[in-house]
Short mmCIF file of C-alpha atoms and ligand atoms in Angstrom, two decimals:
data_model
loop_
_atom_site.label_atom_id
_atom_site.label_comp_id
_atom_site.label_asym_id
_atom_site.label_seq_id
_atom_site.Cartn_x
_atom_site.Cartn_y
_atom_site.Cartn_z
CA UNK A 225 1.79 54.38 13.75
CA UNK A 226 2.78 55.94 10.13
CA UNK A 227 3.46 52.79 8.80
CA UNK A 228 0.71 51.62 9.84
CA UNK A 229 -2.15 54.43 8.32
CA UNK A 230 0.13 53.94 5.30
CA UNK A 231 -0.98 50.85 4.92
CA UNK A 232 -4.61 51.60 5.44
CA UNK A 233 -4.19 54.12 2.73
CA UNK A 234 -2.79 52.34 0.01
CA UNK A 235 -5.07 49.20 -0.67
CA UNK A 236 -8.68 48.12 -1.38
CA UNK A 237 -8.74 45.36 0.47
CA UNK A 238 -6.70 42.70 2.71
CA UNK A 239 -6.39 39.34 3.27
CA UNK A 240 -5.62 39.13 6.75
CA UNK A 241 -4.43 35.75 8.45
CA UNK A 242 -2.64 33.86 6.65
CA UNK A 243 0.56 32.28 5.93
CA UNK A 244 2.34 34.17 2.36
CA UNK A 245 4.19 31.58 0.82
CA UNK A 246 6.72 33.57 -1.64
CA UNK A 247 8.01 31.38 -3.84
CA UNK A 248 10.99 33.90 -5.52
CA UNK A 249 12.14 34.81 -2.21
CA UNK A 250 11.76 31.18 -0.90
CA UNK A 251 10.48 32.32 2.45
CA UNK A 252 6.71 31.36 4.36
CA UNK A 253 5.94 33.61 6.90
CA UNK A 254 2.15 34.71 8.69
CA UNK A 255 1.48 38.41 7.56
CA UNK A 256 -1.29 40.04 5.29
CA UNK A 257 -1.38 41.00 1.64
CA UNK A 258 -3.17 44.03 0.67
CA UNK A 259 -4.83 44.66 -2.83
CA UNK A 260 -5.26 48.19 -4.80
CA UNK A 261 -7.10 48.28 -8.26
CA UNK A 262 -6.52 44.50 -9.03
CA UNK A 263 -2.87 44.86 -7.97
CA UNK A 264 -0.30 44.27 -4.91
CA UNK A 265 -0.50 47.14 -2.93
CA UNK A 266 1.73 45.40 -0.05
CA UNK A 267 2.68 42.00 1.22
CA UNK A 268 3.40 42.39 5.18
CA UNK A 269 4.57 40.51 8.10
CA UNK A 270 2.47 40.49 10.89
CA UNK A 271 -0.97 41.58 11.14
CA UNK A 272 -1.12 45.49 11.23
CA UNK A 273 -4.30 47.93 11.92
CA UNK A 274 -6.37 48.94 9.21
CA UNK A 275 -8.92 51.02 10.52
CA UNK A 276 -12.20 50.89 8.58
CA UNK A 277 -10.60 48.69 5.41
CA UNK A 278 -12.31 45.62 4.12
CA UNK A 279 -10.28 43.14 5.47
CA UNK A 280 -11.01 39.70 4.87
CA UNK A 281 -9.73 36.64 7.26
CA UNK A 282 -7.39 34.08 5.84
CA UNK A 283 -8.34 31.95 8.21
CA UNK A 284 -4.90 30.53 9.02
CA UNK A 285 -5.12 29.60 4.96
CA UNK A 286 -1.46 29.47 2.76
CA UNK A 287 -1.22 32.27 0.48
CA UNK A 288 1.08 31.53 -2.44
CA UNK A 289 1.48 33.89 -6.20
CA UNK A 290 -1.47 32.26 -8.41
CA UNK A 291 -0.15 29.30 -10.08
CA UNK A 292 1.07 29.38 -13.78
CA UNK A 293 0.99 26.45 -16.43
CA UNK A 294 2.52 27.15 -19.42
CA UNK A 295 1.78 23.79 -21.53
CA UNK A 296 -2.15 23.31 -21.50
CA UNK A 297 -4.49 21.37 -24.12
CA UNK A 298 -7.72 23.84 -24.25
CA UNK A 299 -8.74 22.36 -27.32
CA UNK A 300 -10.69 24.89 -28.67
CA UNK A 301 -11.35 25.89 -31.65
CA UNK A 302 -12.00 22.13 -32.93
CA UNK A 303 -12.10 19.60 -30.30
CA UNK A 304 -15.04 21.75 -27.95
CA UNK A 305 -16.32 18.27 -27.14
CA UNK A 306 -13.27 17.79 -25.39
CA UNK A 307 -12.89 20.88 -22.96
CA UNK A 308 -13.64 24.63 -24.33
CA UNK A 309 -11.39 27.71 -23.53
CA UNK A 310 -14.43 28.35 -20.97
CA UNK A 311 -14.32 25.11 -19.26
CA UNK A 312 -10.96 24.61 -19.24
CA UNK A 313 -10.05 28.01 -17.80
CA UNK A 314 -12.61 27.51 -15.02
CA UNK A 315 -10.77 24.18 -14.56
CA UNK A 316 -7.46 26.22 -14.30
CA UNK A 317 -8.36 28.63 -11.69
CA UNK A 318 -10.14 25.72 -9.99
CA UNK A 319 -6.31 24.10 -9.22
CA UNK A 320 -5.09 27.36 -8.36
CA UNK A 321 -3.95 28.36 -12.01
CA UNK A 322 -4.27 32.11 -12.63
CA UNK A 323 -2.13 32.21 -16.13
CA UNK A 324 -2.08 29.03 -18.96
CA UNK A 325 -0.25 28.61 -22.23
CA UNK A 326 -2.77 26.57 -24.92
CA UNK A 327 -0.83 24.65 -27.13
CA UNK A 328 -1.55 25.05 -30.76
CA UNK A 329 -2.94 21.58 -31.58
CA UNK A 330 -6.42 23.33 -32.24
CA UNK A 331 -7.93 22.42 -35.18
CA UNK A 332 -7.40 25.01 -37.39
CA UNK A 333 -4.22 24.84 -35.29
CA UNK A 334 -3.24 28.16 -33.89
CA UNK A 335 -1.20 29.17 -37.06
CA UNK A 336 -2.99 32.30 -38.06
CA UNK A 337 -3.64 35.86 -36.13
CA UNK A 338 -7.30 35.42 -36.05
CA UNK A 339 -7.07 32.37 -34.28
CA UNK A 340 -4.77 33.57 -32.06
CA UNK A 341 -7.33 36.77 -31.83
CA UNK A 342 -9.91 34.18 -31.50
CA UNK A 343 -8.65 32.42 -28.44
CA UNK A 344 -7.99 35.88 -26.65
CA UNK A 345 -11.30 37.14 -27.08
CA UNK A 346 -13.03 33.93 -25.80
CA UNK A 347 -10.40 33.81 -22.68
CA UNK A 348 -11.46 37.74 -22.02
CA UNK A 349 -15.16 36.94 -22.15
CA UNK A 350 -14.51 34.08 -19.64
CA UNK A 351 -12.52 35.82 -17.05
CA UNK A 352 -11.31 32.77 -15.31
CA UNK A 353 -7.27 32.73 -16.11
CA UNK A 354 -4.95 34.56 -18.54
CA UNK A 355 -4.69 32.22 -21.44
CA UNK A 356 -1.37 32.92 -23.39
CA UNK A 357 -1.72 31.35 -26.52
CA UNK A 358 1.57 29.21 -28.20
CA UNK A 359 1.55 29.33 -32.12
CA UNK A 360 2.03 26.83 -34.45
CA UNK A 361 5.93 26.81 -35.45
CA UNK A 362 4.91 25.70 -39.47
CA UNK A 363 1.89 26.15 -41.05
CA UNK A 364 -1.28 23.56 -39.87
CA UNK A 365 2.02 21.39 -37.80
CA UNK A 366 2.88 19.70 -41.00
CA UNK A 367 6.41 20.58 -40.66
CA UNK A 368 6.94 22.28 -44.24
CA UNK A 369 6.03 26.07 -44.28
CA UNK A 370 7.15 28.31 -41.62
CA UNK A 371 4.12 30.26 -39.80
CA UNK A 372 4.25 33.75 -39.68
CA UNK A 373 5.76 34.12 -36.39
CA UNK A 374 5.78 37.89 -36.60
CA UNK A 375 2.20 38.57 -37.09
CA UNK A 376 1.72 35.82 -34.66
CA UNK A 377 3.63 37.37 -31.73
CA UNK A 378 2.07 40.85 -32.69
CA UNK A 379 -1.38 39.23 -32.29
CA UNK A 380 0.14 37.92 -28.48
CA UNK A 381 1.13 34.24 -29.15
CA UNK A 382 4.21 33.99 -26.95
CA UNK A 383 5.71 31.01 -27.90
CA UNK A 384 5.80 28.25 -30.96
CA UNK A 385 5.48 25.08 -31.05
CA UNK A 386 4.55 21.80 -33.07
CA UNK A 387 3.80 20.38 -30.15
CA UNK A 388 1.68 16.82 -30.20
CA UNK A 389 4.61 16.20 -32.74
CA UNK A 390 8.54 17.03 -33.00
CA UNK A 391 9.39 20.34 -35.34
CA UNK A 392 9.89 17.81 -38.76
CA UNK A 393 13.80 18.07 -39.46
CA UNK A 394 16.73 19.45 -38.15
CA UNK A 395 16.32 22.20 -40.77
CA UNK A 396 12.97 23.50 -40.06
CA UNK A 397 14.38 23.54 -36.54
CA UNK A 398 17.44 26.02 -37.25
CA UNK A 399 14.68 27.80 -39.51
CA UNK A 400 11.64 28.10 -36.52
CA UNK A 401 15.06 29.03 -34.17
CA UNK A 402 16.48 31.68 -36.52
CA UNK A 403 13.23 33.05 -37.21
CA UNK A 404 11.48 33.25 -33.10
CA UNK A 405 14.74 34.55 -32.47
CA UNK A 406 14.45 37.71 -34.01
CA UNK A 407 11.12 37.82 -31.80
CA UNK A 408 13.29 36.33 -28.05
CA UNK A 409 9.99 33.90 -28.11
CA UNK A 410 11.16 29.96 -26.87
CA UNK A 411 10.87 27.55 -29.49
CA UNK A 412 8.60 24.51 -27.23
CA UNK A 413 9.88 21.16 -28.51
CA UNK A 414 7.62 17.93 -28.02
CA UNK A 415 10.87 15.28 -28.37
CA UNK A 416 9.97 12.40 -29.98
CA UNK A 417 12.27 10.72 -32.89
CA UNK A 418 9.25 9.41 -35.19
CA UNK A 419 10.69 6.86 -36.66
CA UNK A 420 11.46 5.01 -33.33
CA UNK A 421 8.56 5.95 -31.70
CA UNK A 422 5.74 5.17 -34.16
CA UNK A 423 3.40 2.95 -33.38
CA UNK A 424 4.23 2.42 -29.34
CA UNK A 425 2.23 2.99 -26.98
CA UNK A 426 4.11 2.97 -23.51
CA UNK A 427 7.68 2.53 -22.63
CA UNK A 428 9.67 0.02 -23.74
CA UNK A 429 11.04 -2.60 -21.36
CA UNK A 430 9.83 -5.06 -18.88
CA UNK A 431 6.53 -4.12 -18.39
CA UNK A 432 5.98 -3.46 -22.44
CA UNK A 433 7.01 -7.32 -22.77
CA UNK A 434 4.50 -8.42 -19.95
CA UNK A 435 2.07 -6.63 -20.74
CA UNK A 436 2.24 -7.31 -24.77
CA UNK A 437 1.70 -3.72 -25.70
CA UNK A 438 3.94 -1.68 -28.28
CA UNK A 439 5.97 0.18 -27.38
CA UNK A 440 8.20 3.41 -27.26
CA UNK A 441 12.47 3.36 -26.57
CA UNK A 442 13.80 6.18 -23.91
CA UNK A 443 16.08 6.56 -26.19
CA UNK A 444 13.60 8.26 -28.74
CA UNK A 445 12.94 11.54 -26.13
CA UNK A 446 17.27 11.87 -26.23
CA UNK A 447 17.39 11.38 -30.08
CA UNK A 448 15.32 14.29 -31.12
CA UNK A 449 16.77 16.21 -28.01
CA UNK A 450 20.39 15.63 -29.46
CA UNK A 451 19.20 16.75 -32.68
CA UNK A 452 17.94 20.35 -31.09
CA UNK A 453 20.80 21.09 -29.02
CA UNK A 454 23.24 20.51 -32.00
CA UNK A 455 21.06 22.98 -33.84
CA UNK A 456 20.81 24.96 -30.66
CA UNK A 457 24.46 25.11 -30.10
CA UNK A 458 24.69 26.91 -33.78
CA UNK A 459 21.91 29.23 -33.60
CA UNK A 460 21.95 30.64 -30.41
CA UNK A 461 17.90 31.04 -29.95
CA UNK A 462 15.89 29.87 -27.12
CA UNK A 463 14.68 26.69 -26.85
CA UNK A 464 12.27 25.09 -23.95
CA UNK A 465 11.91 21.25 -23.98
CA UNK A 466 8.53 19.89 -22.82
CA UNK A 467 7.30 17.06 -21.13
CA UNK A 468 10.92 15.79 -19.71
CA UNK A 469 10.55 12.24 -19.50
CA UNK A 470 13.89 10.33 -19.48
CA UNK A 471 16.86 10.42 -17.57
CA UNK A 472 18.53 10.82 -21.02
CA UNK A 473 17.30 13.68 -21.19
CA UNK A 474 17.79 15.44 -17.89
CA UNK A 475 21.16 14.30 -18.63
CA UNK A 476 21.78 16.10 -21.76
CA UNK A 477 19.64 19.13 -20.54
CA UNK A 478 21.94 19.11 -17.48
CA UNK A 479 24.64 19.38 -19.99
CA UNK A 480 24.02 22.20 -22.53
CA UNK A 481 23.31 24.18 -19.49
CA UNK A 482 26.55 23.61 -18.18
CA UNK A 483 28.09 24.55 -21.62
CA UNK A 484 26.03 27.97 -21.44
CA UNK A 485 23.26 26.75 -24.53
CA UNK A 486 19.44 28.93 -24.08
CA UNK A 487 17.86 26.31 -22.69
CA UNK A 488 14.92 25.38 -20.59
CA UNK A 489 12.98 22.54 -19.32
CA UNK A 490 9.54 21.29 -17.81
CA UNK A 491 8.27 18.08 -17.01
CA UNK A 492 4.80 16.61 -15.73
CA UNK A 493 2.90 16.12 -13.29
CA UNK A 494 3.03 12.43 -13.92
CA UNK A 495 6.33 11.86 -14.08
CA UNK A 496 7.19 12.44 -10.58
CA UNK A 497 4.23 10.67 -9.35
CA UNK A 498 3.28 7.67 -11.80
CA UNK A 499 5.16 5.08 -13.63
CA UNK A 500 4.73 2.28 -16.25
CA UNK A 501 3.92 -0.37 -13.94
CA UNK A 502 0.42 1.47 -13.19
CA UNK A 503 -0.31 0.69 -16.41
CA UNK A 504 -0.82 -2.99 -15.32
CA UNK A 505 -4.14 -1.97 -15.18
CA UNK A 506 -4.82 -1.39 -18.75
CA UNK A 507 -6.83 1.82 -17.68
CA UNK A 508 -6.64 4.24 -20.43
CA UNK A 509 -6.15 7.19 -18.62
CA UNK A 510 -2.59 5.98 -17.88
CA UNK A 511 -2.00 6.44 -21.50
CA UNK A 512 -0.02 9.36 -22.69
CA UNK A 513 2.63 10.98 -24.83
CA UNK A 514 5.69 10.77 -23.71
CA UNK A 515 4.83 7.47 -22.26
CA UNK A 516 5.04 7.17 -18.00
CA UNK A 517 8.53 5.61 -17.70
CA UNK A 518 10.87 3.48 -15.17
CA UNK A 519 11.47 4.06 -11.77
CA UNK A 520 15.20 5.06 -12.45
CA UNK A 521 13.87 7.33 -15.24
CA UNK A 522 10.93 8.91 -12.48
CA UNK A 523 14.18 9.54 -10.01
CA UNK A 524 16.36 11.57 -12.64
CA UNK A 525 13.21 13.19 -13.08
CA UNK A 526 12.94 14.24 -9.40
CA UNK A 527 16.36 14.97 -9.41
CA UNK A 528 16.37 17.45 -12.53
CA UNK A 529 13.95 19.56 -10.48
CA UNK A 530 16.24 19.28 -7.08
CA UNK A 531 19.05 20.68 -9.12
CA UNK A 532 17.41 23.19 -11.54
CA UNK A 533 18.17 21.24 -14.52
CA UNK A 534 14.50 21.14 -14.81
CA UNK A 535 13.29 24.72 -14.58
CA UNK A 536 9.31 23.98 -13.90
CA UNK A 537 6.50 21.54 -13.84
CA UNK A 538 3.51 22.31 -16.55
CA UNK A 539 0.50 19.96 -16.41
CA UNK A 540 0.17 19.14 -20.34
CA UNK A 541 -3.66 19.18 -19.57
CA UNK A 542 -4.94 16.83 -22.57
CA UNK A 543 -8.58 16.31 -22.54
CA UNK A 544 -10.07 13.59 -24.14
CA UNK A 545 -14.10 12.56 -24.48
CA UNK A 546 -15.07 9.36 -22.04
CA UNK A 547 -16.08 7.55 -25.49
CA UNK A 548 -12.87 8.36 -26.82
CA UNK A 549 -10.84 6.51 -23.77
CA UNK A 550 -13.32 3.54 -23.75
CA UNK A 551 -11.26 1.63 -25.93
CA UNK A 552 -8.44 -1.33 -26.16
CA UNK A 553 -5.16 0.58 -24.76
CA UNK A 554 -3.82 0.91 -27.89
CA UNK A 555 -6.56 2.50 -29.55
CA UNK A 556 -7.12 5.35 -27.23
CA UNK A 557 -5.60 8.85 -27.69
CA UNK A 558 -2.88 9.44 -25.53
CA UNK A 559 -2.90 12.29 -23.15
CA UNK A 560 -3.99 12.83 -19.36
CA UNK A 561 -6.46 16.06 -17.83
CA UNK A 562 -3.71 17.68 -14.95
CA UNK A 563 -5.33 21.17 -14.08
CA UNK A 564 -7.21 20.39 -11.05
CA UNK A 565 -4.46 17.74 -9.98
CA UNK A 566 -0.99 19.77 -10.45
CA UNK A 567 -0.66 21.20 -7.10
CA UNK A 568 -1.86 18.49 -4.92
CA UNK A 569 0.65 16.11 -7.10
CA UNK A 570 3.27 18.59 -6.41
CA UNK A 571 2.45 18.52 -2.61
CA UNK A 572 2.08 14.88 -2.20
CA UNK A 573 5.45 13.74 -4.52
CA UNK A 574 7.92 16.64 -3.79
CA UNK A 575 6.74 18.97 -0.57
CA UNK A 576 5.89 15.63 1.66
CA UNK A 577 8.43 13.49 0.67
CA UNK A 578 10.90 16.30 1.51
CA UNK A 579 12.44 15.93 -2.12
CA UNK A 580 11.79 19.80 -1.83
CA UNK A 581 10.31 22.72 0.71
CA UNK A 582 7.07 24.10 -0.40
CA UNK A 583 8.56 27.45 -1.49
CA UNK A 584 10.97 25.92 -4.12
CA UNK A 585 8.07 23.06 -5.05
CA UNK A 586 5.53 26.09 -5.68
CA UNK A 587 8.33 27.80 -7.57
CA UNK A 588 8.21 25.21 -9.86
CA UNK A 589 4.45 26.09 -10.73
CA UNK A 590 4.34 29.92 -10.05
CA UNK A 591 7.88 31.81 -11.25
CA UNK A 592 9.49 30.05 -12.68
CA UNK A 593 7.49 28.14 -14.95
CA UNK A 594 6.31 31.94 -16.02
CA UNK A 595 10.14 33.30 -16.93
CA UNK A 596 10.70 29.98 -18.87
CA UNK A 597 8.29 31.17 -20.94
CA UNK A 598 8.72 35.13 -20.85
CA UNK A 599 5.71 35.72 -19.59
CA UNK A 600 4.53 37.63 -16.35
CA UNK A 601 3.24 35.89 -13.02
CA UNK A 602 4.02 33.75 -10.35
CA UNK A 603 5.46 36.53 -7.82
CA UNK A 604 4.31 38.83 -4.86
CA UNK A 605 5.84 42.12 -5.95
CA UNK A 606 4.03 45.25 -5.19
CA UNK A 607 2.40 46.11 -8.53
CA UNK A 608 1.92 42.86 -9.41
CA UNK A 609 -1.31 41.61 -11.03
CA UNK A 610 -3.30 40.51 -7.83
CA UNK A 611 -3.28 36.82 -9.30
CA UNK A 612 -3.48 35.14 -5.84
CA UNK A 613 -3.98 31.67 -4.76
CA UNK A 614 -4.91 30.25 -1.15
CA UNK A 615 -4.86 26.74 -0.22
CA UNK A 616 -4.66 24.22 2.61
CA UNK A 617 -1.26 21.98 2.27
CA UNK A 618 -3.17 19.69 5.26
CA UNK A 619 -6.43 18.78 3.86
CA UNK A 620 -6.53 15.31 2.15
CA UNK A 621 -8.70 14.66 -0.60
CA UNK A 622 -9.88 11.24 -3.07
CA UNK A 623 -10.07 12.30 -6.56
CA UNK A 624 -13.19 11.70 -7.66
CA UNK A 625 -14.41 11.63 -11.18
CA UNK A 626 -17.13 13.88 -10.64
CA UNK A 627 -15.31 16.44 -9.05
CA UNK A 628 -14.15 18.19 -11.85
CA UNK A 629 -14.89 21.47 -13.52
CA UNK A 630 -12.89 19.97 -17.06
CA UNK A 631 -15.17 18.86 -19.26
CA UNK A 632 -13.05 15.68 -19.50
CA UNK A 633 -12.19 12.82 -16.70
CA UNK A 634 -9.36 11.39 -17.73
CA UNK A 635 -7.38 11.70 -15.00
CA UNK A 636 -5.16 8.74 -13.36
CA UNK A 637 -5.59 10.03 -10.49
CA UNK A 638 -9.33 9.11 -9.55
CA UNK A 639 -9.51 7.00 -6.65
CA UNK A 640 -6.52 8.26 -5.12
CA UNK A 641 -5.80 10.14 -2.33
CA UNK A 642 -3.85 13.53 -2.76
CA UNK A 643 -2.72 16.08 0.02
CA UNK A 644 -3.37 20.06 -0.23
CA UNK A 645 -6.51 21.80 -1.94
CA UNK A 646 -6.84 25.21 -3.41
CA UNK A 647 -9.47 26.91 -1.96
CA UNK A 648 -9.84 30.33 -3.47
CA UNK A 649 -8.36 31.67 -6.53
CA UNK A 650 -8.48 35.07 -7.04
CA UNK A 651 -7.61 37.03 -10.55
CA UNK A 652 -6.72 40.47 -10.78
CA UNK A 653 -8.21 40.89 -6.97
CA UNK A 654 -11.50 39.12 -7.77
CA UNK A 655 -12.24 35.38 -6.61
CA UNK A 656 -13.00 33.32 -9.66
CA UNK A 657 -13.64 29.61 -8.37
CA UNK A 658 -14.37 27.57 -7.04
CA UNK A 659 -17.32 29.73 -5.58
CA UNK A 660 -17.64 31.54 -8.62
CA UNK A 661 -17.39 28.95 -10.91
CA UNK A 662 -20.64 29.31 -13.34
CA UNK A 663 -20.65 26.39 -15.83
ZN1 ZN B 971 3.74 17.04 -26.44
ZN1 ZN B 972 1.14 18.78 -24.97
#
């Protein structure tokens, strides 16, 4: 019975009923988390007494750490037409996310501390997710003057980046690696070798040929992916690759790990679930940067996660206006929405298929996608934020075009069906969405 007012004692509330999926421990088992000033007072098997305690029922719900994505497009400042911090941080919590990472191709771009201060004000007023912000590597992306990384991480950018483009040379690479070093931020490398990518606009191969678009080598991805690690291997600094796309380049990540390099790796949602033959289509929400690939390439992919060459899956959430994707294929901007689709893609391609068990597929999305980055999130310990997700793995849905709270809809996935929806996300022990959500 001491255990048990103990419990009673030490929380504000539980959440009773439910099954606590704990990703770092890779273990699902029905118990009962309690919460104490916005924190993890206790995670418990079972379902214990608590006396006169608020305690809420799960309703045989999962329970899982609040998702984290650490490569998100928020587009603001600049593009607000597009998505704002507000919209897409309701978006966030609405697939479960509690923390993002905005990528710095803002315009200005995230190069400067009061645009970094900027972005963490608007993310505070908001109160939907954490929003970490990822600085520009050089000054406005242009690839000549190194951004002030120092003031930058003082102002809470956690990361750098160029990202929408590859860091310009191998120099300004050792130079943005020498440099976050001193700070043990990741360097985030978009791989792409320019001059064999220009111009294309999916992969290059069968379906490029048949379906008379330009288009982009595999190859390119490993090219400017050689050119890091060689740079890597000298300089010692950490580096966190992107968008994985190629079996190239699970290959050569697979690699430098094995000769002890600093590196880490995410891929996308869509390239364990989509390939370039969707694109037969011509719909313009199949278009994105690095292009969907081959089968063969959409296997290493799966395979990099099996293995942990690929350390976590980020969305690369890349809103773009309706107007914007109502063009020839080749005209429209590349990039795909992925907050409100991540999880249910992770279900459907890697938890049902049995590539892997939902523990080590939410791992992917909660944990470990937060140490690749060095930021906190994605576990159940006791003192933990109270960044809490709950979800039905059995409910099947149809994506719908209306049904998002992104201010964009360009998502592939409309019109087709997904397994597992969040239900309640709940930040720092409050629910934000989707009951919450106030647009
Ligand atoms: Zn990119
Ligand atoms: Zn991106």
């Amino acid at each position: 019975m001491e255990a048990i007012s103990k419990l009673r004692d030490v929380c504000d509330y539980a959440i009773a009923n439910i099954k606590v999926v704990d990703p770092e421990n890779e273990r699902i088992f029905p118990g009962c988390v309690g919460v104490e000033g916005g924190k993890i007072a206790f995670v418990e098997e079972g379902l214990p007494e608590f006396g006169d305690k608020t305690v809420y029922d799960g309703g045989g719900l999962h329970l899982s750490p609040g998702f984290v994505d650490i490569h998100v497009h928020l587009r603001e400042p600049g593009y607000e037409h597009k998505e704002t911090i507000h919209t897409g941080t309701v978006a966030a919590a609405s697939g479960g996310f509690t923390s993002v990472a905005c990528m710095p191709n803002t315009s200005p771009a995230i190069d400067n501390k009061s645009v970094v201060d900027f972005i963490l004000r608007k993310a505070k007023l908001s109160g939907f997710a954490k929003v970490y912000p990822v600085a520009a590597a050089t000054v406005g992306r242009e690839g000549e003057r190194l951004t002030e990384i120092g003031r930058l991480v003082s102002a809470g950018a956690v990361a750098v980046s160029d990202d929408g483009a590859p860091v310009s040379t191998a120099q300004m690479v050792r130079r943005v690696l020498e440099y976050a070093s001193r700070f043990d931020i990741p360097l985030i490398e978009h791989c792409e070798d320019p001059s064999t990518s220009a111009g294309g606009v999916m992969n290059e191969g069968f379906y490029s040929t048949k379906l008379g678009l330009p288009s982009v080598p595999a190859f390119s991805e490993e090219l400017c992916l050689a050119r890091d690690l060689i740079v890597l291997n000298a300089v010692k600094s950490k580096l966190h690759v992107a968008h994985v796309s190629t079996r190239g380049a699970v290959n050569r990540i697979r690699e430098a790990k094995e000769n002890g390099l600093p590196v880490t790796a995410e891929t996308a949602p869509h390239y364990i679930s989509l390939e370039e033959k969707d694109l037969e289509t011509y719909d313009t929400n199949f278009r994105v940067n690095p292009p969907l690939r081959s089968a063969e390439d959409r296997e290493a992919i799966i395979e990099g996660l099996k293995d942990g060459t690929l350390d976590c899956i980020a969305s690369d959430h890349a809103p773009h206006a309706q107007e914007e994707k109502q063009v020839e294929f080749e005209y429209a901007p590349p990039g795909m929405i992925g907050l409100e689709t991540t999880f249910s893609v992770v279900l459907t391609h890697l938890v049902e298929p049995r590539h892997l068990a939902l523990p080590q597929a939410l791992a992917l999305i909660t944990y470990k996608a937060a140490q690749a980055l060095g930021i906190p999130g994605g576990t159940l310990r006791k003192g933990d934020a109270a960044d809490l997700v709950l979800f039905d793995p059995t409910v099947t849905w149809i994506v719908s075009s209306d049904g998002f709270y992104s201010k964009s809809r360009n998502s592939p996935y409309i019109g087709r069906k997904l397994s597992g929806r969040v239900l309640h996300t709940i930040l720092d022990g409050t629910p934000v969405v989707p009951s919450e959500a106030a647009l």
